[in-house]
Coordinates of C-alpha atoms in Angstrom, one line a residue:
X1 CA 34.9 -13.1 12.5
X2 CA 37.1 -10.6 10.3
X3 CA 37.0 -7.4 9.6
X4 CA 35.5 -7.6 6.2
X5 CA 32.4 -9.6 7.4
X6 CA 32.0 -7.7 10.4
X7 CA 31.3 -4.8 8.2
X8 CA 29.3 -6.2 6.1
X9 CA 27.1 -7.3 8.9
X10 CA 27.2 -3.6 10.0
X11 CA 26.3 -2.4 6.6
X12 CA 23.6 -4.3 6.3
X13 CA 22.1 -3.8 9.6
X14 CA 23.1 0.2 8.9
X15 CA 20.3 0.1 5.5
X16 CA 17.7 -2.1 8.2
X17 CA 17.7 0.7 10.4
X18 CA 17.7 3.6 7.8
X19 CA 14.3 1.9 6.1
X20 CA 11.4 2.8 9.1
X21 CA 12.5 6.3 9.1
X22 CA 11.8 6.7 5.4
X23 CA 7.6 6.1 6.0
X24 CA 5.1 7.9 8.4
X25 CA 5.5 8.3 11.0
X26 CA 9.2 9.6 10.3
X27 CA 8.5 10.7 7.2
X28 CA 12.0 11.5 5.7
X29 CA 10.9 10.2 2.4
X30 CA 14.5 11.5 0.7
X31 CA 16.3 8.9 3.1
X32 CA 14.7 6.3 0.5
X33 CA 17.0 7.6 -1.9
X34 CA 20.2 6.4 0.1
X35 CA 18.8 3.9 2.6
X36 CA 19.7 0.9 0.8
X37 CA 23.4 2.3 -0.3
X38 CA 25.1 0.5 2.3
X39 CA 23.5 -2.8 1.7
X40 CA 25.0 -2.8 -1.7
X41 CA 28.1 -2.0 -0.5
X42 CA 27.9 -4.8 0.7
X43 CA 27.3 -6.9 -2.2
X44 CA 30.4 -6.4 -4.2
X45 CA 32.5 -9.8 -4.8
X46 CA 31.0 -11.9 -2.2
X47 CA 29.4 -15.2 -2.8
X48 CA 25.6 -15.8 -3.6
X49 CA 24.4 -17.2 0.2
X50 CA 26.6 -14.2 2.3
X51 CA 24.7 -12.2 -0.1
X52 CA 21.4 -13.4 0.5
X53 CA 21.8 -13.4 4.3
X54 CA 23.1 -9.8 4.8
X55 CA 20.0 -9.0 2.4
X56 CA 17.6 -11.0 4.9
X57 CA 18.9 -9.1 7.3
X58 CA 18.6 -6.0 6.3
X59 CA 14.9 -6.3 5.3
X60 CA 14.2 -8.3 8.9
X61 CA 15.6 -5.6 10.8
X62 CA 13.3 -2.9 8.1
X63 CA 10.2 -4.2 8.4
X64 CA 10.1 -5.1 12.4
X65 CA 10.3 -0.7 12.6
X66 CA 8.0 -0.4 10.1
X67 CA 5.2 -3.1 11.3
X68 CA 5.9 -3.1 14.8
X69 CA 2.9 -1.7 15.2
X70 CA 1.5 -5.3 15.1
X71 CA 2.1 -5.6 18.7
X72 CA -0.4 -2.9 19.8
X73 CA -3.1 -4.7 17.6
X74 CA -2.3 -8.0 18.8
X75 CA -1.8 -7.4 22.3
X76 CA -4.0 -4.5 23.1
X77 CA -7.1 -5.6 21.1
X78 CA -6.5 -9.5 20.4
X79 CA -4.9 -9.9 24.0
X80 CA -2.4 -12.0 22.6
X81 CA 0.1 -12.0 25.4
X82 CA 3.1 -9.9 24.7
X83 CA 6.1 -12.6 24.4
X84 CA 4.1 -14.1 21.6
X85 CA 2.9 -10.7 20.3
X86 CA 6.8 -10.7 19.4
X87 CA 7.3 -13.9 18.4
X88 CA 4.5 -13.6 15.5
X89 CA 6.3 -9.9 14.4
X90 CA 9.5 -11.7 13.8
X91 CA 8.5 -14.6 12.1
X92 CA 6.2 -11.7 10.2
X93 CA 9.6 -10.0 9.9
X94 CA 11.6 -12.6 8.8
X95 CA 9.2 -13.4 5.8
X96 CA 9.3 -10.0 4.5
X97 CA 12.8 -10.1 5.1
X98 CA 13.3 -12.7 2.8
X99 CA 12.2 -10.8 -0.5
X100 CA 15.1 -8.5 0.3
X101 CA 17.5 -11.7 0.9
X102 CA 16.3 -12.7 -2.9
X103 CA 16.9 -9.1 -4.1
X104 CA 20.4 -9.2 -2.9
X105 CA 21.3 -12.8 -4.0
X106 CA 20.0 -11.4 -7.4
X107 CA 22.4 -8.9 -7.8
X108 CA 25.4 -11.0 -7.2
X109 CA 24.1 -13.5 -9.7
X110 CA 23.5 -10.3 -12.0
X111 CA 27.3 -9.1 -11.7
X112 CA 28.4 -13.3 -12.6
X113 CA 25.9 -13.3 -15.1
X114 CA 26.2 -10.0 -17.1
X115 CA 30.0 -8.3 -16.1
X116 CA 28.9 -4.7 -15.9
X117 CA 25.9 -4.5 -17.4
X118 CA 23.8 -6.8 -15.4
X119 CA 23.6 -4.5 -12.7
X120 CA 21.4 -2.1 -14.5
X121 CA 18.2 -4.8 -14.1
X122 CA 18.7 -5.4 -11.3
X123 CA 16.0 -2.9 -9.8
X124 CA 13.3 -5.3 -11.9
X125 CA 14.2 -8.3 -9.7
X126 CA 12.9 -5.3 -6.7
X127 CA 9.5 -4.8 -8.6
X128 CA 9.1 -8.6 -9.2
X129 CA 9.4 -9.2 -5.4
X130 CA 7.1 -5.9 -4.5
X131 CA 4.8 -7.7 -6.8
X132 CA 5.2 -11.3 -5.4
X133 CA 4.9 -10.0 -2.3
X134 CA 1.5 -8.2 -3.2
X135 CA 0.0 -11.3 -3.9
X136 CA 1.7 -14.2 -2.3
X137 CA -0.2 -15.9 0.8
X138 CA -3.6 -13.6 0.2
X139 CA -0.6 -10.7 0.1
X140 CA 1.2 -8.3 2.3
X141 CA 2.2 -5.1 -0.1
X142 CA 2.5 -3.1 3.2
X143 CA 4.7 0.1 2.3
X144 CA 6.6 -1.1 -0.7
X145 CA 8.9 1.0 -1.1
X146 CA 7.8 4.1 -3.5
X147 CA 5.1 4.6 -0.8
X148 CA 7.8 6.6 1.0
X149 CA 8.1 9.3 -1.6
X150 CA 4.1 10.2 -1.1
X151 CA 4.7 13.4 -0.5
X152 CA 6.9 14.1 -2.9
X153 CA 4.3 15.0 -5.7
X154 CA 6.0 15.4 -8.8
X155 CA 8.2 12.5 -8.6
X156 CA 5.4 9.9 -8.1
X157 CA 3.2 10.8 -11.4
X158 CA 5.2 8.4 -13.0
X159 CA 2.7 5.8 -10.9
X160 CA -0.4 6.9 -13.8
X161 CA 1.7 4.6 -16.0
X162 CA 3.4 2.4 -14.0
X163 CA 2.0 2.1 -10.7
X164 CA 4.2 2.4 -7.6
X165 CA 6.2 -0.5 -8.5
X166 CA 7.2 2.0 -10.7
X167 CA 8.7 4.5 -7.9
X168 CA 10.1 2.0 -6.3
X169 CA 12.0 1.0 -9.3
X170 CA 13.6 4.6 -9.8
X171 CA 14.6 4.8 -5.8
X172 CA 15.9 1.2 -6.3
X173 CA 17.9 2.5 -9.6
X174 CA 19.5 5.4 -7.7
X175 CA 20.7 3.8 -4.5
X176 CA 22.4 1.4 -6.5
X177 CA 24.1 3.9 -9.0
X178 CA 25.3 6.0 -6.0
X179 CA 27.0 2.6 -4.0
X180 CA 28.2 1.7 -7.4
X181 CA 30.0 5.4 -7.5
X182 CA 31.0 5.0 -3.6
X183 CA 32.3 1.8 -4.8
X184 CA 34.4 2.8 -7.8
X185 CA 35.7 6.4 -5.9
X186 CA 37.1 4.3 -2.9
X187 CA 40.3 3.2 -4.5
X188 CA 41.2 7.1 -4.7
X189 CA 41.1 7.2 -1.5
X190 CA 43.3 3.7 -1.0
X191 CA 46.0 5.3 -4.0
X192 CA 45.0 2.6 -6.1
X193 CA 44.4 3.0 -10.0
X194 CA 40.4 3.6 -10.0
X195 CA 38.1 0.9 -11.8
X196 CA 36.4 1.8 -14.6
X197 CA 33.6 4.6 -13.9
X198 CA 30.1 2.8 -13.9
X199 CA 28.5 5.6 -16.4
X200 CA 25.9 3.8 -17.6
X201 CA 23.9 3.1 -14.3
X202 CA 24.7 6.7 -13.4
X203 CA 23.6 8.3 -16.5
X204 CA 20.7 6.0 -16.4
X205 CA 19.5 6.6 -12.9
X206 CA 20.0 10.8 -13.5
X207 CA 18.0 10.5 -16.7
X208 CA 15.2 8.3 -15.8
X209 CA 14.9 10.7 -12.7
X210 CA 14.9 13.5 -14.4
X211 CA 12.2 12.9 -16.8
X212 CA 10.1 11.9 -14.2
X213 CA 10.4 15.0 -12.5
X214 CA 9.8 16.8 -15.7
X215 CA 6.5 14.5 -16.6
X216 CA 5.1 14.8 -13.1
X217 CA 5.5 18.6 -13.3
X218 CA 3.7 18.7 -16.9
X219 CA 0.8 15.8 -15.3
X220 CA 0.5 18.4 -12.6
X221 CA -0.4 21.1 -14.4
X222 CA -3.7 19.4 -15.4
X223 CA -2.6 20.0 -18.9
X224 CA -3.0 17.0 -20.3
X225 CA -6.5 16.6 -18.7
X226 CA -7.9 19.7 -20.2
X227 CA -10.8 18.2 -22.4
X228 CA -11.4 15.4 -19.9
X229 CA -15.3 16.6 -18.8
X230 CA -15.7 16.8 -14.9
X231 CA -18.0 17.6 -12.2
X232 CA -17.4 19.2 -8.7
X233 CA -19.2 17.4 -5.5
X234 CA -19.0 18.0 -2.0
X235 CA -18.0 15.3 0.2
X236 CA -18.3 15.4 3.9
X237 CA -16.4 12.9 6.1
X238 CA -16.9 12.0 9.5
X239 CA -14.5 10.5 12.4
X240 CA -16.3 9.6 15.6
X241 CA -13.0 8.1 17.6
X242 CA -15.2 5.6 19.3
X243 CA -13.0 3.3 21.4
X244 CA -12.6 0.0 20.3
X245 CA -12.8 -1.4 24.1
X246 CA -16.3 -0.2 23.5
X247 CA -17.3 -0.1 20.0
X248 CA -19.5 -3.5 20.2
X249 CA -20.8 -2.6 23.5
X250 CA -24.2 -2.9 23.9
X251 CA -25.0 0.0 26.7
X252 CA -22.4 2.4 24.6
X253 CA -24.4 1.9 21.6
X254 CA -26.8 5.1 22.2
X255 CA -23.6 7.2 22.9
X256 CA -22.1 5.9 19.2
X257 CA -25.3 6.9 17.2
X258 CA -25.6 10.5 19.0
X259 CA -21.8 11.1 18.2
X260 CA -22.5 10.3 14.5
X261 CA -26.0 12.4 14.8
X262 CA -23.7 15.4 16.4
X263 CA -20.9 15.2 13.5
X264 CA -23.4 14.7 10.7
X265 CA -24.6 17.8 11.7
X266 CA -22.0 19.5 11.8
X267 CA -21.3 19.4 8.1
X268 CA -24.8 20.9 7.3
X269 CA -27.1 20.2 4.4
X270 CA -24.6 21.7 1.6
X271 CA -23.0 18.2 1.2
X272 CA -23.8 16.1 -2.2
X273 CA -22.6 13.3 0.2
X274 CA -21.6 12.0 3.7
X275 CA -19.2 9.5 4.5
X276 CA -19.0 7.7 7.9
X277 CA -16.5 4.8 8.1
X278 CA -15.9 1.0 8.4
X279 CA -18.0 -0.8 10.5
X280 CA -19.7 2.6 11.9
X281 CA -23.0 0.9 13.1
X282 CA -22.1 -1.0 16.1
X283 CA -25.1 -3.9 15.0
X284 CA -26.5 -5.2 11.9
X285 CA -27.7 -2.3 10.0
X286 CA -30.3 -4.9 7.9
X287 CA -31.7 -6.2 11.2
X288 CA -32.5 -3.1 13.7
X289 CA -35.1 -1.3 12.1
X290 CA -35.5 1.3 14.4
X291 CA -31.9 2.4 13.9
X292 CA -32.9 2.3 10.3
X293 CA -35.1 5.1 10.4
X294 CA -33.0 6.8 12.6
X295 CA -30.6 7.1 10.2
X296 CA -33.1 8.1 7.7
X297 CA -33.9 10.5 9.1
X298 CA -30.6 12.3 9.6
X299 CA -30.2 11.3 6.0
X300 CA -33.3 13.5 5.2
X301 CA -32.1 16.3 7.5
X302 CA -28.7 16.0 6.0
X303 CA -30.6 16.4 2.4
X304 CA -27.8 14.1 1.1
X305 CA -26.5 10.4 0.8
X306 CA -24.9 9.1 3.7
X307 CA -22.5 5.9 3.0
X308 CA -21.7 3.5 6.3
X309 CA -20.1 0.8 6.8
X310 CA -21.9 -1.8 9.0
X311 CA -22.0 -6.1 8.8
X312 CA -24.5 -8.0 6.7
X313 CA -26.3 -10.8 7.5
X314 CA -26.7 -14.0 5.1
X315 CA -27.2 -17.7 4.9
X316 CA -25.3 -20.6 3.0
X317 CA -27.6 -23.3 1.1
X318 CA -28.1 -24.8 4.5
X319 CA -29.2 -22.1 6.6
X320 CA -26.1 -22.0 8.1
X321 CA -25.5 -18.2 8.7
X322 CA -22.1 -15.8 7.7
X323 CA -20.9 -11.8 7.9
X324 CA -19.7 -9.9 4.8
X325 CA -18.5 -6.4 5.7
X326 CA -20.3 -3.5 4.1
X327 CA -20.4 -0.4 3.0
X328 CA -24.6 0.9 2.6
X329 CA -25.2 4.1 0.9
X330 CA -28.5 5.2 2.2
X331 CA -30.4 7.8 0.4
X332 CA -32.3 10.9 2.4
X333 CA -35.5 8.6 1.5
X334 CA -34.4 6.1 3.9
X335 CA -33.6 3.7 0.8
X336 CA -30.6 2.1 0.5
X337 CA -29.6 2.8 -3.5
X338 CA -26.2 0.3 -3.0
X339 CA -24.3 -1.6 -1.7
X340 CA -20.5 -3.1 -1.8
X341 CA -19.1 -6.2 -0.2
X342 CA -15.5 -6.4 1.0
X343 CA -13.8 -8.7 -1.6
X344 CA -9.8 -8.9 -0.2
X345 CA -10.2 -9.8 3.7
X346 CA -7.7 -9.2 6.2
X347 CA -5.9 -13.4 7.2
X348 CA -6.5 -13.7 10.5
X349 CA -8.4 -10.8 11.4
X350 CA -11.8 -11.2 9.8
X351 CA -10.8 -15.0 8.7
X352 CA -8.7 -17.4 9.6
X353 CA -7.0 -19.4 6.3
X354 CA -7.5 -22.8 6.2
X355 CA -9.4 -22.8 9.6
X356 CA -11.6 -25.5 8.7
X357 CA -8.4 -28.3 7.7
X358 CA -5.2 -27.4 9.0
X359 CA -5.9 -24.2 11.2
X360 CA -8.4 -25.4 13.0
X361 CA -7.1 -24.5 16.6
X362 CA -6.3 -20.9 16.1
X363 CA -8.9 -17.9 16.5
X364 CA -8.8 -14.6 15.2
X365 CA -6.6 -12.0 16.3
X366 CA -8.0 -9.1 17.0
X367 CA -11.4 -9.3 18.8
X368 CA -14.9 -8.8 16.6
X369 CA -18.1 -10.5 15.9
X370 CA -17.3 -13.2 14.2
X371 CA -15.5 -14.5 10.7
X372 CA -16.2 -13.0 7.3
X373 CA -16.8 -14.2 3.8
X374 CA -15.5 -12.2 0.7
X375 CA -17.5 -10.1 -1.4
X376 CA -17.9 -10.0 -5.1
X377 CA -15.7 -7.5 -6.4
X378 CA -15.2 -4.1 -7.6
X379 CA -18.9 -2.8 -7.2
X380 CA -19.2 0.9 -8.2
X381 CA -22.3 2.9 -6.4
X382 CA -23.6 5.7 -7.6
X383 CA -25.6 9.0 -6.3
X384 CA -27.3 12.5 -8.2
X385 CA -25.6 15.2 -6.5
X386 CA -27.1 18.4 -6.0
X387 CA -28.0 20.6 -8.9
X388 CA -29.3 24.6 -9.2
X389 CA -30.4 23.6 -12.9
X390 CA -32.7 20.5 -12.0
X391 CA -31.6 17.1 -11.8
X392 CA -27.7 16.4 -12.0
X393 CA -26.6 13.1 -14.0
X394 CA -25.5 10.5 -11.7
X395 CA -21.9 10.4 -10.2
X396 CA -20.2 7.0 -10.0
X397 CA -17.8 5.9 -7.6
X398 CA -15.8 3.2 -5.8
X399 CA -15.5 1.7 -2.3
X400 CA -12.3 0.6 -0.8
X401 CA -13.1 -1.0 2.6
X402 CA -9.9 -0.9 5.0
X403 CA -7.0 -2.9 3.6
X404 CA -8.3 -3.5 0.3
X405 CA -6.7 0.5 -0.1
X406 CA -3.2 -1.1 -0.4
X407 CA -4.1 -3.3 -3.0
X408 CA -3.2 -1.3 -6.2
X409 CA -4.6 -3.5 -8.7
X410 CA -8.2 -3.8 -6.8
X411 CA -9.0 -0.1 -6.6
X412 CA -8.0 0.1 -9.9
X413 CA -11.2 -2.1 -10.8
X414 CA -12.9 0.6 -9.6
X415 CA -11.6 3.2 -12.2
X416 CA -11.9 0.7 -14.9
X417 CA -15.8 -0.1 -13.7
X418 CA -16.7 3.6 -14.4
X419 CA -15.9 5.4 -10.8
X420 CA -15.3 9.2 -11.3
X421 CA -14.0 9.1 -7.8
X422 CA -13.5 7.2 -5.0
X423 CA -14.2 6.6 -1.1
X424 CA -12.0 4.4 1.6
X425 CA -13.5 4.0 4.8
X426 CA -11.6 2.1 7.7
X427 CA -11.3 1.5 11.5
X428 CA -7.9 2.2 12.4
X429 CA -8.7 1.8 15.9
X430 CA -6.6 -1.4 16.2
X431 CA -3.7 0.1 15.6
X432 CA -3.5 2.1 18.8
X433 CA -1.3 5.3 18.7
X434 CA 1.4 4.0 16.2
X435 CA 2.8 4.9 12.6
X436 CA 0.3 2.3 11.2
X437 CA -2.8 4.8 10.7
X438 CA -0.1 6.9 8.7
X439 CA 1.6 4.5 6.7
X440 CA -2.3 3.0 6.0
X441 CA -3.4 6.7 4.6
X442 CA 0.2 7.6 3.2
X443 CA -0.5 4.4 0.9
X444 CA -4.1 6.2 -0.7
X445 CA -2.2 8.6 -2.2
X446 CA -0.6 6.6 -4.9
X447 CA -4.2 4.7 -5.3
X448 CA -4.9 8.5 -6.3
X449 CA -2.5 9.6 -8.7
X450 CA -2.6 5.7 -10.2
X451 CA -6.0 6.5 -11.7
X452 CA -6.2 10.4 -11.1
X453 CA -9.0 10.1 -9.0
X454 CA -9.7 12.1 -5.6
X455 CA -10.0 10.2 -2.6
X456 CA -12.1 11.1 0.4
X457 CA -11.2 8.9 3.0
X458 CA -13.0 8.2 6.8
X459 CA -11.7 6.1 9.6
X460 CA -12.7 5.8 12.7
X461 CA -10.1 7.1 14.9
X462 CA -8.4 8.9 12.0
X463 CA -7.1 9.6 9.5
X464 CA -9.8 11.0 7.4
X465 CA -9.1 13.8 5.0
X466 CA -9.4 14.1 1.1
X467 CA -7.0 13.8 -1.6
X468 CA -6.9 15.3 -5.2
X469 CA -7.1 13.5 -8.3
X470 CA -2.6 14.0 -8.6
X471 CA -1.9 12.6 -5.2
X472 CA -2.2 16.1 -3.0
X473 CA -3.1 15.9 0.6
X474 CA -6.6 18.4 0.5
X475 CA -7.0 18.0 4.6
X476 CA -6.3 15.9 7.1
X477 CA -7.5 15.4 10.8
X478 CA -5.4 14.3 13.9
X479 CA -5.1 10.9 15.5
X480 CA -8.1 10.3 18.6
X481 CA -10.3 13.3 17.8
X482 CA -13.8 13.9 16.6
X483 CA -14.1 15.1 13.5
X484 CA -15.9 16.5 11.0
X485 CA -14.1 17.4 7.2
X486 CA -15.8 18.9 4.1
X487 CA -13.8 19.1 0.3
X488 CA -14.9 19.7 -3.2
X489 CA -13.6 17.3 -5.0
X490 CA -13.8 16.2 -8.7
X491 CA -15.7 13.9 -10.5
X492 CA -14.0 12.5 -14.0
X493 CA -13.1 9.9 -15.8
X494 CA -9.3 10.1 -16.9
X495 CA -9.0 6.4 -17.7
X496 CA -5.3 7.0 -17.1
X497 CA -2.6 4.1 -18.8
X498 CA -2.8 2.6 -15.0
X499 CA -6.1 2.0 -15.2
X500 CA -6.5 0.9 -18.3
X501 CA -3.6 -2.1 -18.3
X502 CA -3.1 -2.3 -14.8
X503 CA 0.6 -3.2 -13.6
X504 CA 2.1 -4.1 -17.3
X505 CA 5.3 -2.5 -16.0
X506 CA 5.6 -4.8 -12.8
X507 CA 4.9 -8.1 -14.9
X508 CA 7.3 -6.7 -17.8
X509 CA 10.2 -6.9 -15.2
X510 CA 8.8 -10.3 -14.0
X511 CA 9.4 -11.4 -17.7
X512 CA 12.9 -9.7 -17.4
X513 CA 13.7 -11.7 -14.7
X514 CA 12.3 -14.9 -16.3
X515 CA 14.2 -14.4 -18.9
X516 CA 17.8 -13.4 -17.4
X517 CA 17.0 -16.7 -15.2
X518 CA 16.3 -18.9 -18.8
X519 CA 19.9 -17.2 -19.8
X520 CA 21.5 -18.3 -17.0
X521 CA 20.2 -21.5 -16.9
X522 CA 21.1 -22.8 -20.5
X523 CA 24.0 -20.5 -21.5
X524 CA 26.7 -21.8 -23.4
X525 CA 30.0 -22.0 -20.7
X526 CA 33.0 -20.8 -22.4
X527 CA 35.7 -23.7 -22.4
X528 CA 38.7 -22.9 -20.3
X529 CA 41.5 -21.8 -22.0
X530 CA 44.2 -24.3 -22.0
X531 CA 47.8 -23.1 -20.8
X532 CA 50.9 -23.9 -23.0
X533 CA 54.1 -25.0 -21.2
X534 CA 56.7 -22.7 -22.7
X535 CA 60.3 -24.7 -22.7
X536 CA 63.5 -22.2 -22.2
X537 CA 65.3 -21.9 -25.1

């Protein structure tokens, strides 16, 4: 191998092992900015396939820090044994890695197709491929890459308009304008004559960032939102940390409600509503009706709503029966005023794909009780929180069980449907103590500034908190504790650009690329110039 491949190979392996660290539970979000500098100093005059591997490589090496937390889920809870537990994380892995592969190739095609100036689009063939990979085999958009900057709050308003493709689009932009300056300073060092200085993807990228600094700042003033009408609620959360070993345990089942019982307490009766989360009743909350008006009861004592997550029971045509997984919300009357189905399931952990044809041997894997169907849709619930002045008008929102969360164009359905706020509730239990529970919540706050809705969020075994309508982190609680967390938040309806189009930015570079790829495909070759012998005199 020479020394030019070589570091290549060490370049690319350099931005794999820069990525992880830029997402919970590292959290050195401005690392995003850079991370993916020495891949594309890698990409400069090197053939289409070399391109496409070192890219591969990169993103396989990315993703197995970021997702190794699929190992504790599969071996801890779906006792998958541990050499296999491996296996499946590459071969996860190595998919994933291959959107990055394609997003390298594409830039090498970019500098043949377009000298110079191709390179500036080449951030949309990075949104196209976030997008693809949203939505691809029932989808995987698992930290895409402007969830890194969540904390970052001024920089990711730009998301109200053009979701977090959109971040991930300006990060994309500037590591490739600051390899392309690397690129054109290194001949200063060498004493060679310096190509010519790539000012338009420079100026571009230190524009683009700067107004989105400047509009985020504006957005976060709340000026713009000043004659938007809005209500305050207060929203309790609780997190029992019931072990998964024992969540579905019969004899541990008293132990579970009590917990609930204590933390519901706890909170008082000053909440307008209470939020346990996903899968909280450990039986089917339709079918024990004792445990129905238990919780009525602490409904009544709570003198407030209490939403739950817990299994429903039906029956196909033929009797045959099947789970959806629910969220209730249960009035202080013992009624229950709504209810919303989980529509996006998680492949292979509440279903198995194509189980019934070609996947017929495997079973789940992570341990539950039993396979799920899918929901509806975006189903908005509503409640009358408290009022001094009589009755309050009712206060819509939306439910986003679990993984549906990182699904940016599903909890927008919510905002379009009417929701003035909205709830996740989750079990992060499966994925042990790992950065997954952090990544998972890290990922609500775009849902938030998206739509500019707050977000009160309860899981299990953490992390609950609440977040404000422009993406900032109210509260949190810790991994593995009980817990019980109260917020105002507020109730409106922004109707932001997000919300109303959904992600016209991430399909507009799709048509970009479609486009570029038409170009390419029927340009007009120039002919070669011929050469004229030239016979001495």
């Amino acid at each position: 191998m020479d020394r030019a491949r070589a570091r290549q190979i060490l370049f690319a392996c350099a931005s794999g092992l820069l990525l992880p660290f830029c997402f919970p539970k590292f959290d050195f979000g401005a690392l995003a900015w850079v991370a993916l500098v020495p891949l594309h100093l890698t990409l400069d005059h090197i053939p289409k396939r070399r391109a496409f591997w070192l890219g591969w490589l990169t993103g396989t090496i990315g993703f197995t820090g970021i997702m190794a937390w699929v190992v504790t889920a599969m071996t801890t809870y779906g006792k998958v044994p541990l050499p296999i537990s491996y296996a499946i994380l590459l071969l996860l892995t190595a998919y994933l890695g291959v959107y990055v592969g394609l997003y390298s190739l594409s830039v090498v095609w970019l500098r043949d197709l377009i000298p110079r100036y191709g390179i500036l689009l080449a951030p949309c063939f990075w949104v196209s491929l976030e997008l693809l990979r949203t939505y691809f085999l029932s989808g995987l958009p698992w930290c895409l890459l402007g969830y890194s900057q969540y904390r970052r709050i001024e920089i990711i308003q730009i998301a109200d308009h053009f979701g977090v493709y959109g971040v991930s689009f300006l990060i994309v932009l500037v590591n490739l304008a600051l390899a392309e300056l690397i690129s054109w300073m290194m001949p200063f060092f060498r004493g060679f004559r310096p190509a010519r200085l790539p000012w338009e993807l420079a100026t571009t990228a230190v524009l683009l960032v700067t107004l989105s600094w400047h509009y985020g700042s504006w957005v976060t003033s709340e000026a713009p939102f000043s004659d938007i009408p809005r209500s305050t609620i207060t929203v309790g959360v609780v997190q029992p940390n019931i072990d998964q070993a024992v969540k579905w345990d019969l004899a541990f089942r008293d132990e579970t409600m009590a917990r609930f019982d204590r933390l519901t307490d706890q909170l008082g009766s000053g909440m307008d509503l209470v939020v346990w989360p996903e899968a909280a009743t450990p039986f089917v909350l339709e079918r024990e009706r004792d445990y129905q008006l238990q919780l009525a009861a602490w409904a009544a004592r709570a003198q407030a709503p209490i939403l739950l997550g817990s299994p429903a029971l039906r029956f196909y045509s033929d009797r045959r029966p099947y789970l959806l997984n629910s969220a209730y919300l249960l009035t202080p009357e013992g009624q229950v005023l709504g209810r919303y189905d989980k529509h996006h399931l998680v492949p292979f952990g509440e279903y198995i794909p194509l189980k019934s044809s070609v996947l017929f041997f495997l079973d789940k894997l992570v341990e539950g009780i039993g396979d799920f169907e899918a929901g509806p849709g975006s189903t908005v619930l509503s409640f009358a929180p408290k009022s001094a002045d009589g009755p309050a008008r009712p206060v819509k929102f939306g439910v986003a069980i679990c993984y549906e969360v990182i699904f940016p164009d599903l909890v927008r359905r919510f905002a379009t449907n009417g929701a003035e706020f909205l709830v996740t509730i989750t079990n992060d239990g499966w994925f042990g103590n790992s950065s997954a529970p952090a990544q998972h919540f890290a990922m609500v706050v775009l849902r938030s500034v998206e739509n500019h809705l707050a977000f009160a969020r309860s899981a299990n075994t953490g992390i609950s908190g609440f977040i404000d309508p422009f993406g900032r982190i109210l509260d949190s609680s810790a991994l593995f504790t009980e817990a019980a967390l109260q917020a105002r938040l507020t109730a409106w309806q922004p109707h932001t650009f997000y919300t109303r189009h959904g992600d016209v930015f991430a399909y507009g570079c799709v048509l970009i690329c479609a486009l570029l790829c038409l170009f390419g495909l029927f340009r007009t070759k120039e002919p070669a110039h011929g050469t004229t012998a030239i016979t001495p005199a």
